[in-house]
CSV table of C-alpha atoms in Angstrom, one decimal:
chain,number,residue,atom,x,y,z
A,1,UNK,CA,0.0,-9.2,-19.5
A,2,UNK,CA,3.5,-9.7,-17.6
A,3,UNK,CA,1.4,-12.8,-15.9
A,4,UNK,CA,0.7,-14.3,-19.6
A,5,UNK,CA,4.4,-13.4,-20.5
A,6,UNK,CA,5.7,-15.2,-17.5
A,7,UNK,CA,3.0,-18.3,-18.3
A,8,UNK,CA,4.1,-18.4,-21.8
A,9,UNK,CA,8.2,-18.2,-21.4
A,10,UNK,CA,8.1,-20.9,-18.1
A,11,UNK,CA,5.7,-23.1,-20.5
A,12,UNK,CA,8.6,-23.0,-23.1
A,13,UNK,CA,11.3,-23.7,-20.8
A,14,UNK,CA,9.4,-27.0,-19.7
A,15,UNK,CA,9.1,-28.2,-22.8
A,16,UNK,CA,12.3,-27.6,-23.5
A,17,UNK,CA,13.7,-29.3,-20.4
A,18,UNK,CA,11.3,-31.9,-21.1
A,19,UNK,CA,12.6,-32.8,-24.5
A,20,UNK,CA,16.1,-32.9,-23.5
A,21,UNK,CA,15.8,-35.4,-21.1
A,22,UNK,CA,13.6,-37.0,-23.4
A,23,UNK,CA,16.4,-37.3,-26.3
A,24,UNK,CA,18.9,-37.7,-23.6
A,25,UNK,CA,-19.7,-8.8,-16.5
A,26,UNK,CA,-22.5,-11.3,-16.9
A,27,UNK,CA,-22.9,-14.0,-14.4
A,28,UNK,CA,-24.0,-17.6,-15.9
A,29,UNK,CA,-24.6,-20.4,-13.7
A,30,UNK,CA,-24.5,-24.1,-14.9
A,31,UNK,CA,-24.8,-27.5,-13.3
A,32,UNK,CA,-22.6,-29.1,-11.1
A,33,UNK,CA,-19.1,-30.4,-13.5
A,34,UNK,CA,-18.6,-33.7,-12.4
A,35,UNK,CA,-16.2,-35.1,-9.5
A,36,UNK,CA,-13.7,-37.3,-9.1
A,37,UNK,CA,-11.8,-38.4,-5.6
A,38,UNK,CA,-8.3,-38.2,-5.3
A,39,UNK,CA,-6.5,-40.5,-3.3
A,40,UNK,CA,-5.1,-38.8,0.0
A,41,UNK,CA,-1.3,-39.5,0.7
A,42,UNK,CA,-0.2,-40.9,4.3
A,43,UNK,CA,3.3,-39.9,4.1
A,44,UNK,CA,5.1,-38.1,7.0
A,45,UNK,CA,8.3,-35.8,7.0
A,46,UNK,CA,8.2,-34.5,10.1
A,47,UNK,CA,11.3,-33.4,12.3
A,48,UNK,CA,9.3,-31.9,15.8
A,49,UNK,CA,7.0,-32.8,18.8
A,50,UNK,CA,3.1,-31.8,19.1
A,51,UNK,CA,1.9,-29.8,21.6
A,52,UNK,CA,-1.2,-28.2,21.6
A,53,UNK,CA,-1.3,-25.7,24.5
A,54,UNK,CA,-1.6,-22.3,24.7
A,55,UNK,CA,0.2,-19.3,24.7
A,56,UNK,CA,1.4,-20.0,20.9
A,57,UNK,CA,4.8,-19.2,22.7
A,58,UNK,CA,7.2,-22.3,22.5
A,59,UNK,CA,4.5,-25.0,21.2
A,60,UNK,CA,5.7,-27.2,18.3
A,61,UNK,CA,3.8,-29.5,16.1
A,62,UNK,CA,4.2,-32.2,13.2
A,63,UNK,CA,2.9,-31.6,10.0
A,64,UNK,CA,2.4,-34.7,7.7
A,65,UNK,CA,1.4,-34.9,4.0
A,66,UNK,CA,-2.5,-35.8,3.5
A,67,UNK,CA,-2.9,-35.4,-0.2
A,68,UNK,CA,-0.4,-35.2,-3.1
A,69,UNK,CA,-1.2,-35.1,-6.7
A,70,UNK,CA,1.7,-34.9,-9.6
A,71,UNK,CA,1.5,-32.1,-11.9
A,72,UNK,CA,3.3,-31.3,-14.8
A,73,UNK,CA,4.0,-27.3,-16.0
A,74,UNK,CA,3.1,-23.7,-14.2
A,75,UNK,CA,2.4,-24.5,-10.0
A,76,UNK,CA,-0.9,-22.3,-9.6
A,77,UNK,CA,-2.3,-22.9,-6.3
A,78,UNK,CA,-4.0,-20.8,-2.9
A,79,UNK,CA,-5.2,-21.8,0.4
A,80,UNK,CA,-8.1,-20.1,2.5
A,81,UNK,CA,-6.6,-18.0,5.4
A,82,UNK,CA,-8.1,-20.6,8.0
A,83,UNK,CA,-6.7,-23.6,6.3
A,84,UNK,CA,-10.3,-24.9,5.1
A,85,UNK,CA,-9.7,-25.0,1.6
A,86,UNK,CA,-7.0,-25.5,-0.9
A,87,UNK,CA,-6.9,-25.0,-4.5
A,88,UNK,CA,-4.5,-26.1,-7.1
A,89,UNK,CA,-4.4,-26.1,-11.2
A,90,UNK,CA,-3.1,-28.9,-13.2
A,91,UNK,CA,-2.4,-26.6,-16.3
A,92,UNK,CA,-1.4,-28.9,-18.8
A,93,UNK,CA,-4.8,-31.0,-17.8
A,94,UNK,CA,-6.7,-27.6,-17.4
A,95,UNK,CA,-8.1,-29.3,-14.0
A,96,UNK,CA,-9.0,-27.8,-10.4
A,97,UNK,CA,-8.1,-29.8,-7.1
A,98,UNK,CA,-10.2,-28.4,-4.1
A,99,UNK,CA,-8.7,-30.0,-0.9
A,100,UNK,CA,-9.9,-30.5,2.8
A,101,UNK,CA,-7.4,-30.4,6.1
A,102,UNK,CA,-8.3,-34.0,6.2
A,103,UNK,CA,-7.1,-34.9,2.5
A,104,UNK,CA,-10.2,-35.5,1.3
A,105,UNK,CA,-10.5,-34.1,-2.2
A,106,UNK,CA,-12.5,-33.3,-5.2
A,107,UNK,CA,-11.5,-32.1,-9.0
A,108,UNK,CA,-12.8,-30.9,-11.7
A,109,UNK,CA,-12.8,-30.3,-15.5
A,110,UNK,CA,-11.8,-26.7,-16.5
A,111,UNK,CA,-13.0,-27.2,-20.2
A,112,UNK,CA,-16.6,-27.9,-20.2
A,113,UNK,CA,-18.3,-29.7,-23.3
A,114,UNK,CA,-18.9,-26.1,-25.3
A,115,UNK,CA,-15.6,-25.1,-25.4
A,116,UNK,CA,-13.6,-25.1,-28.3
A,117,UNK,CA,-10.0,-24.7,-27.3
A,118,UNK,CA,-8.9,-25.9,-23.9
A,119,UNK,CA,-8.6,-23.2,-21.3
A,120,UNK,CA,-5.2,-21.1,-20.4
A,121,UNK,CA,-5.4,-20.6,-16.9
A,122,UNK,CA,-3.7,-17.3,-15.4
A,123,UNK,CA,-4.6,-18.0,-11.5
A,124,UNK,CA,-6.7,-19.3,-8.7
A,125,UNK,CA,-8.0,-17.5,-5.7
A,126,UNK,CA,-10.0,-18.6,-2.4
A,127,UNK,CA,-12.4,-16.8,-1.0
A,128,UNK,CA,-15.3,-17.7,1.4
A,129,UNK,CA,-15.1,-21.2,0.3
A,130,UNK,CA,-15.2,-20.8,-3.5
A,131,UNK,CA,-12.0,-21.0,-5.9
A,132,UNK,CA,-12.7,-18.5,-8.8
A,133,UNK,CA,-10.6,-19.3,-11.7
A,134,UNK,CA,-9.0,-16.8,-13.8
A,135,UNK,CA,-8.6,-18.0,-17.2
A,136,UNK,CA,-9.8,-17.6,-21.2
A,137,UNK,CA,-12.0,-20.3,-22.1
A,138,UNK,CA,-11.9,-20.3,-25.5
A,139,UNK,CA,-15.3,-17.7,-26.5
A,140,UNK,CA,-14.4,-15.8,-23.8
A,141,UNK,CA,-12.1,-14.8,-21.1
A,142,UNK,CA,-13.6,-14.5,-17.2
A,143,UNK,CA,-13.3,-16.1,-13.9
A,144,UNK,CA,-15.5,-19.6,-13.7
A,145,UNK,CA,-16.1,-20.0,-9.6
A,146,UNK,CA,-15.9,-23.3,-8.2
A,147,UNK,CA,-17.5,-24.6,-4.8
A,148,UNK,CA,-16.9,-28.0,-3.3
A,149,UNK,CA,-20.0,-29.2,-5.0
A,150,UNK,CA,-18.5,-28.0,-8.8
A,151,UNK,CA,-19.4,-25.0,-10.8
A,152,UNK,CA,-21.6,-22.5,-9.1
A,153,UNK,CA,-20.6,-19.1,-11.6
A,154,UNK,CA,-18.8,-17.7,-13.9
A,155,UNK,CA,-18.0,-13.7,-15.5
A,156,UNK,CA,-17.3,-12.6,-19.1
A,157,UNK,CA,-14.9,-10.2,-19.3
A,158,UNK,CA,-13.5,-10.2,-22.6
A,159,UNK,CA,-14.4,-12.6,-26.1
A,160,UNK,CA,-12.5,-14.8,-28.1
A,161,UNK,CA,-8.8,-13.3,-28.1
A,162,UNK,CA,-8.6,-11.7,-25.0
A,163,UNK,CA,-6.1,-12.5,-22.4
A,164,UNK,CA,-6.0,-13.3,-18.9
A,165,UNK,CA,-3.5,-11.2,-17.1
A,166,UNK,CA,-3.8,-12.2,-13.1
A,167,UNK,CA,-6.2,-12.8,-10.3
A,168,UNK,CA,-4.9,-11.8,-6.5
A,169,UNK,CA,-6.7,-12.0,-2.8
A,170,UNK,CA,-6.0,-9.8,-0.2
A,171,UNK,CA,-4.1,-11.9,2.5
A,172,UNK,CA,-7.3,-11.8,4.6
A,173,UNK,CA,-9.9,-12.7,1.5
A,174,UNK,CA,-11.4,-9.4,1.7
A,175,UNK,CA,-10.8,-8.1,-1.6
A,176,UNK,CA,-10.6,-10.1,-4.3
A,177,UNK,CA,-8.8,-8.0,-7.9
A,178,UNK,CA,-8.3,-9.7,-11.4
A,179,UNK,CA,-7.1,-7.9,-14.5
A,180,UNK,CA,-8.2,-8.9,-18.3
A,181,UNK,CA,-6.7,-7.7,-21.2
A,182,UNK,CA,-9.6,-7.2,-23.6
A,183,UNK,CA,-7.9,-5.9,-26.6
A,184,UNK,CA,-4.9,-4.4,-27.6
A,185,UNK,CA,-5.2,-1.5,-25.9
A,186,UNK,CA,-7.8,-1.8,-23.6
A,187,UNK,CA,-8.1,-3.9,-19.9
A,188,UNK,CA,-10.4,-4.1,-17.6
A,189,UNK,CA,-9.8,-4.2,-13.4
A,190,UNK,CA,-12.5,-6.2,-11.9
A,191,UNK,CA,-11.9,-5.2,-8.0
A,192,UNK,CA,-14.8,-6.5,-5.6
A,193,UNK,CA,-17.4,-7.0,-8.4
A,194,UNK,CA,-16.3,-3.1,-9.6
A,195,UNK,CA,-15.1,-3.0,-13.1
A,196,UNK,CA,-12.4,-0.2,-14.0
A,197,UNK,CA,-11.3,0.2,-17.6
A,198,UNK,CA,-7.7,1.0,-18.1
A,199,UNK,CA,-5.9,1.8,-21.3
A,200,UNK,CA,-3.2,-1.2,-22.2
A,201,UNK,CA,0.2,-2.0,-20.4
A,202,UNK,CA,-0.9,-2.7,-16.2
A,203,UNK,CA,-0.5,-5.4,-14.7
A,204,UNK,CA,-2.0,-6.5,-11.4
A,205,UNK,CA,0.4,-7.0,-8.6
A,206,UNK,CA,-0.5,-6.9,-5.1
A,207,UNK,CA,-4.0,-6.2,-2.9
A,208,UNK,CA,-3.9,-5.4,0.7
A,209,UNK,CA,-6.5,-6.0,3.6
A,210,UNK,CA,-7.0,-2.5,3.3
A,211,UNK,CA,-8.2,-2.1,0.0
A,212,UNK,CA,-5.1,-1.2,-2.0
A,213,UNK,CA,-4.0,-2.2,-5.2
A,214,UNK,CA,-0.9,-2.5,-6.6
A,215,UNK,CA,-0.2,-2.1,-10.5
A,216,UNK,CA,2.8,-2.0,-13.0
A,217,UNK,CA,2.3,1.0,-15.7
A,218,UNK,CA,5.8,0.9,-17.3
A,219,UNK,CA,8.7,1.7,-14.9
A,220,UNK,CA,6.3,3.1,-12.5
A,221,UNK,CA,4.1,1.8,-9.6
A,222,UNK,CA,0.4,3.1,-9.5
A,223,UNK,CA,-1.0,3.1,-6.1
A,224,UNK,CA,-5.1,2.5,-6.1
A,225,UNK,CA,-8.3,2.3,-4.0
A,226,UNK,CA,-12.0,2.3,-5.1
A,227,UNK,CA,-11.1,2.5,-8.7
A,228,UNK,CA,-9.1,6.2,-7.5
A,229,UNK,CA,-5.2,6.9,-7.9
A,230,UNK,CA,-3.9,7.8,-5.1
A,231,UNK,CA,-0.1,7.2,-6.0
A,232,UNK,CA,2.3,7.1,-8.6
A,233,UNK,CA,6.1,6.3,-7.4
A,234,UNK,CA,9.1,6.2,-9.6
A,235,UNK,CA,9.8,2.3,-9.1
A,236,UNK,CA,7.8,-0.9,-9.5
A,237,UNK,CA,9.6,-2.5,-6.5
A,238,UNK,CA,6.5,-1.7,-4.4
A,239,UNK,CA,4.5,-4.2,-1.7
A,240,UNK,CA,1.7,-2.7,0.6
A,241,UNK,CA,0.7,-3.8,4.3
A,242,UNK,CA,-2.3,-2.3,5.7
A,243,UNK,CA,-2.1,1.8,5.1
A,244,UNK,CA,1.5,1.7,4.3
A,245,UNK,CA,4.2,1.2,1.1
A,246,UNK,CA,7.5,-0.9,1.3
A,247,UNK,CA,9.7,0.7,-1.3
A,248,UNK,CA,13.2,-0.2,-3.4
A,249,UNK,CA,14.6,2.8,-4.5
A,250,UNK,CA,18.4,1.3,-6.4
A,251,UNK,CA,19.6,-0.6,-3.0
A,252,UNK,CA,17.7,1.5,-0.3
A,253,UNK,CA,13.9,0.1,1.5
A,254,UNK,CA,12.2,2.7,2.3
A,255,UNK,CA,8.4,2.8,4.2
A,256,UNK,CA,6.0,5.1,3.1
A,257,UNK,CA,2.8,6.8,3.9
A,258,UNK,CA,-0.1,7.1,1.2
A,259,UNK,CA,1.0,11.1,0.6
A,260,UNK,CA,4.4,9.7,-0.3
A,261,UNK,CA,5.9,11.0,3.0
A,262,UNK,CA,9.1,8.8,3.6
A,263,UNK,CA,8.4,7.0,7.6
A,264,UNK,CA,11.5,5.0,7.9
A,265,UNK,CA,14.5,4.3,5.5
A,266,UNK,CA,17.1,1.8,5.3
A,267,UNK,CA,20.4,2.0,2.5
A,268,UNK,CA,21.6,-1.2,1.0
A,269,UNK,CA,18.8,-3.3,1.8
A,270,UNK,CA,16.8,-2.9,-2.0
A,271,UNK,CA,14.7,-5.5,-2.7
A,272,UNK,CA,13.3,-7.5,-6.1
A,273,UNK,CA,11.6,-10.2,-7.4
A,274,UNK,CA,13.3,-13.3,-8.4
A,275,UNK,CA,11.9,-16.4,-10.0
A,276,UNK,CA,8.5,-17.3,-10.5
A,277,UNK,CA,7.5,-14.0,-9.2
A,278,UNK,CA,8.8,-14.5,-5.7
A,279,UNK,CA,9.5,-11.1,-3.8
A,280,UNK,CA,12.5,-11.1,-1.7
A,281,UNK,CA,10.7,-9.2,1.0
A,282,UNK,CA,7.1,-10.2,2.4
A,283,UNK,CA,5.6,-7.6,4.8
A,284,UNK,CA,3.6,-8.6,7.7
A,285,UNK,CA,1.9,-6.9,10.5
A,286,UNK,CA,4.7,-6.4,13.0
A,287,UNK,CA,7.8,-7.6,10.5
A,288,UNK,CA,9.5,-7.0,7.5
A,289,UNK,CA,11.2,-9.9,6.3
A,290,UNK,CA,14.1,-8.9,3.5
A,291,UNK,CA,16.4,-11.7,1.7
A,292,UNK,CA,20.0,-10.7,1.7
A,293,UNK,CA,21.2,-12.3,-2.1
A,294,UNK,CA,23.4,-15.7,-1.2
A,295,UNK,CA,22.7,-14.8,2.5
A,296,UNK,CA,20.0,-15.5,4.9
A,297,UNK,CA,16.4,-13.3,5.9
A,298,UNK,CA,16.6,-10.4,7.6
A,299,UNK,CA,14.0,-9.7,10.1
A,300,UNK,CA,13.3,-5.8,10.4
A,301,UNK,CA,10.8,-3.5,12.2
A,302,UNK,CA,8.5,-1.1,10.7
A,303,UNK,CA,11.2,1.5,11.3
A,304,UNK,CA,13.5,-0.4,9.4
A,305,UNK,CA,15.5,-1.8,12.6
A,306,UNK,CA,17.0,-5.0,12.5
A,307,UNK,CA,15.8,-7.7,15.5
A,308,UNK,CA,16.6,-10.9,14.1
A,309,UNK,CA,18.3,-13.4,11.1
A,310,UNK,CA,16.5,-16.3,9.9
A,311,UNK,CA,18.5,-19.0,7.9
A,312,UNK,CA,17.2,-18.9,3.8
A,313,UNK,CA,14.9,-17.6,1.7
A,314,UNK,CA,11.4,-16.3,2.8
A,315,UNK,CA,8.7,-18.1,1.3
A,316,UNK,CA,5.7,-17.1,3.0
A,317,UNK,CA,4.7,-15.1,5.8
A,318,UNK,CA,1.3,-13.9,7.7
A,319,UNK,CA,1.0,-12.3,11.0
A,320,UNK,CA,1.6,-15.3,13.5
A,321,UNK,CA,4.2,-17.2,11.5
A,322,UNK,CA,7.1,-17.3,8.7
A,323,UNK,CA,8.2,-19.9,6.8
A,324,UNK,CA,11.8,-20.4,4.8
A,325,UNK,CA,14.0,-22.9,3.3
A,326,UNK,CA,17.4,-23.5,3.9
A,327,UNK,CA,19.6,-26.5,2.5
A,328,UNK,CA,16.5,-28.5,1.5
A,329,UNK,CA,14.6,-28.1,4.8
A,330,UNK,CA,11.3,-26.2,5.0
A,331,UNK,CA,11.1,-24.1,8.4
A,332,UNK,CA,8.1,-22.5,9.7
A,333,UNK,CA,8.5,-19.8,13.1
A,334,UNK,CA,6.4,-18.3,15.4
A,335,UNK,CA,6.6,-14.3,15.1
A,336,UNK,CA,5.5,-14.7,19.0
A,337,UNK,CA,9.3,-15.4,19.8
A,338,UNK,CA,10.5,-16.9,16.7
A,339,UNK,CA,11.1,-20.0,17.9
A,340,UNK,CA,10.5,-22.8,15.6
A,341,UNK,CA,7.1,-24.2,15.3
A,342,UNK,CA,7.8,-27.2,12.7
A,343,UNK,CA,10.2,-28.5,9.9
A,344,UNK,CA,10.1,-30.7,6.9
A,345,UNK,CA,12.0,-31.7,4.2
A,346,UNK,CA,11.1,-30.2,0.5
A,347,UNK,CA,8.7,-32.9,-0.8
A,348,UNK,CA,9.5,-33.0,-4.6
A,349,UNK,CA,12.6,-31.9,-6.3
A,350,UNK,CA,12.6,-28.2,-6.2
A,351,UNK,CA,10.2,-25.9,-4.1
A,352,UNK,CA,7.8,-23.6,-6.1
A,353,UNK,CA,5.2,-21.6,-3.7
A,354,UNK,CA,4.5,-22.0,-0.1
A,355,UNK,CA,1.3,-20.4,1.6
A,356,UNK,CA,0.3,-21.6,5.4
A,357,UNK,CA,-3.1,-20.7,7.2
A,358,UNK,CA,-3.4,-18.1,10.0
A,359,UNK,CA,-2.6,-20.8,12.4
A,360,UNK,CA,-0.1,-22.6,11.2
A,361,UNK,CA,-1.8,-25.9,10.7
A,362,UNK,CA,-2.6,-26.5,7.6
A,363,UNK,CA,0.6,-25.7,4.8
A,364,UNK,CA,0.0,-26.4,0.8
A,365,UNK,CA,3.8,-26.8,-1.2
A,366,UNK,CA,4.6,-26.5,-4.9
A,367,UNK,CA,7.2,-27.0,-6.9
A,368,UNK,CA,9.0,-25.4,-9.1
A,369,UNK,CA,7.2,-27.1,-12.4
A,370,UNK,CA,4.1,-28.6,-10.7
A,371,UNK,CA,3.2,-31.0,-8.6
A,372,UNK,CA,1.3,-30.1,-4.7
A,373,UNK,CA,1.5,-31.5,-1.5
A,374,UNK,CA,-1.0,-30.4,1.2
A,375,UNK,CA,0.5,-31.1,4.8
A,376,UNK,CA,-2.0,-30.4,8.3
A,377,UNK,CA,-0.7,-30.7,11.8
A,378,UNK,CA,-1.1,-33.5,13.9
């Protein structure tokens, strides 16, 4: 439900912006939806040299722009963990763009002939190949799943009136979690095929490798794994890597086990979400990386010791690389030695969501209020 809220009030404020400047758990298959190409893009911001040999230690590489597409409204997107696929929504055209490294492209319809209403799409996710699409569809609200030939599936969840709350991946695409509100006080968790009914007032936040999943329930986190509750902590400023919980308790990070057993704790270094949902910390497998407000990222152990300061914000992170922007310039590093693997300039007039394969190669780029660029190494 905070997903919808957040859909609803940034669809607002885009209309709003827009008219100023103006005046100033059944599975259906179905044929194939029809294709269209989309013209790849051949521009290049690039700033360093390629090299290609191994150890990952010290080699750089240029990343240029093989397919763009201008979107208007709410920048939903994901990208497989090896780069193969991307996926990204045009909401106001209720249309799915599945993307190659290469820039090769196909798109799709999201309101098929039968619908009555045009869809309201919550989220995409990736996983082995397929983009499953979270959204309600008019008669019903479910996930329709999407391969590179078109529609190959699609769940109902909830009927006409239901809403679509989110859909997350585990970083690895190993567990896949979306959340529908079926009525108004009813939900239903859909975790790996395994439906959970919850009573109103969760929302979906965060899935780990490992299984867990991360839910708001008021002012309080609820720590699960195969549909059981293993955790209920006294903030909702919770992310998970692995076995482990990154905590904000008021200004202090603290690590914690799944008993709740404090590990490692570190005062004035509290962490939040800002706009469009974006955490100031991202925990990886070696690093935590924390956003000091007006400052830089600071780079911490698992025991909360500080090894390093990266200029900006951290956008995205995985367990080879890291990726910020500072002063209009994307940066990408290698968590080998943290040197710095590539850097562009922001394509489009503000920067939305950033999410990089496992080997820095392939990088997809939103901004703030739509539109996606899809960059690959060369």
């Amino acid at each position: 439900m905070k997903r919808f809220l957040f859909i609803l009030t940034l669809a607002l404020s885009f209309m709003v912006i827009s008219a100023a400047c103006i005046g100033s758990q059944e599975t259906h298959t179905s044929p194939s939806s029809s294709s269209s190409m989309v013209t790849s893009s051949t521009m290049q911001t690039t700033t360093t040299s390629s090299t290609f040999s191994t150890p990952l230690a010290h080699q750089k590489w240029n990343m240029s722009i093989v397919w763009h597409v201008k979107t208007f409204d709410i920048p939903l997107m994901d990208l497989s963990p090896d780069g193969s696929l991307a996926a990204a929504i045009d909401y106001q055209g209720h249309r799915l763009y599945l993307v190659r490294p290469d820039g090769s492209s196909v798109s799709f319809d999201l309101m098929e002939p039968e619908d009555i209403v045009e869809p309201v799409v919550a989220g995409v996710a990736i996983v082995e190949g397929r983009a499953y699409v979270l959204g309600s569809y008019g008669d019903f609200t479910g996930v329709r799943v999407y391969d590179w030939s078109g529609k190959v599936g699609e769940t109902h969840e909830g009927g006409a009136g239901s809403v679509p709350d989110d859909i997350l991946r585990s970083p690895s695409g190993n567990h896949l979690c979306y959340l529908v509100t079926i009525t108004a006080t009813d939900q239903v968790l859909v975790c790996d095929e395994t439906k959970l009914k919850l009573k109103n007032a969760y929302s979906l936040k965060w899935v780990s490798d490992s299984g867990l999943v991360l839910m708001d329930k008021g002012e309080r986190e609820v720590v699960m794994k195969n549909g059981q509750k293993l955790l209920v902590l006294n903030t909702t400023n919770v992310l998970a890597y692995g076995d482990k919980l990154v905590t904000s308790y008021g200004d202090a990070l603290k690590v914690l086990s799944l008993d709740g057993k404090v590990l490692a704790s570190r005062e004035k270094a509290g962490f939040s979400m800002t706009t469009l949902m974006r955490w100031t910390l991202i925990p990886t497998k070696n690093y935590i990386f924390r956003h000091e407000p007006l400052e830089d990222t600071h780079v911490f152990t698992w025991n909360l010791t500080e090894v390093k300061v990266l200029p900006g914000f951290p956008y995205f992170a995985n367990k080879n690389f890291v990726i910020t922007e500072s002063d209009g310039v994307i940066h990408c590093y290698s968590l080998e030695d943290f040197h710095e693997v590539f850097s562009v300039n922001v394509p489009g007039d503000s920067l939305g969501y950033i999410k990089l394969s496992d080997d820095g190669k392939v990088m997809l780029v939103s901004g703030e209020y739509g539109s996606f660029w899809l960059y690959s190494a060369k």
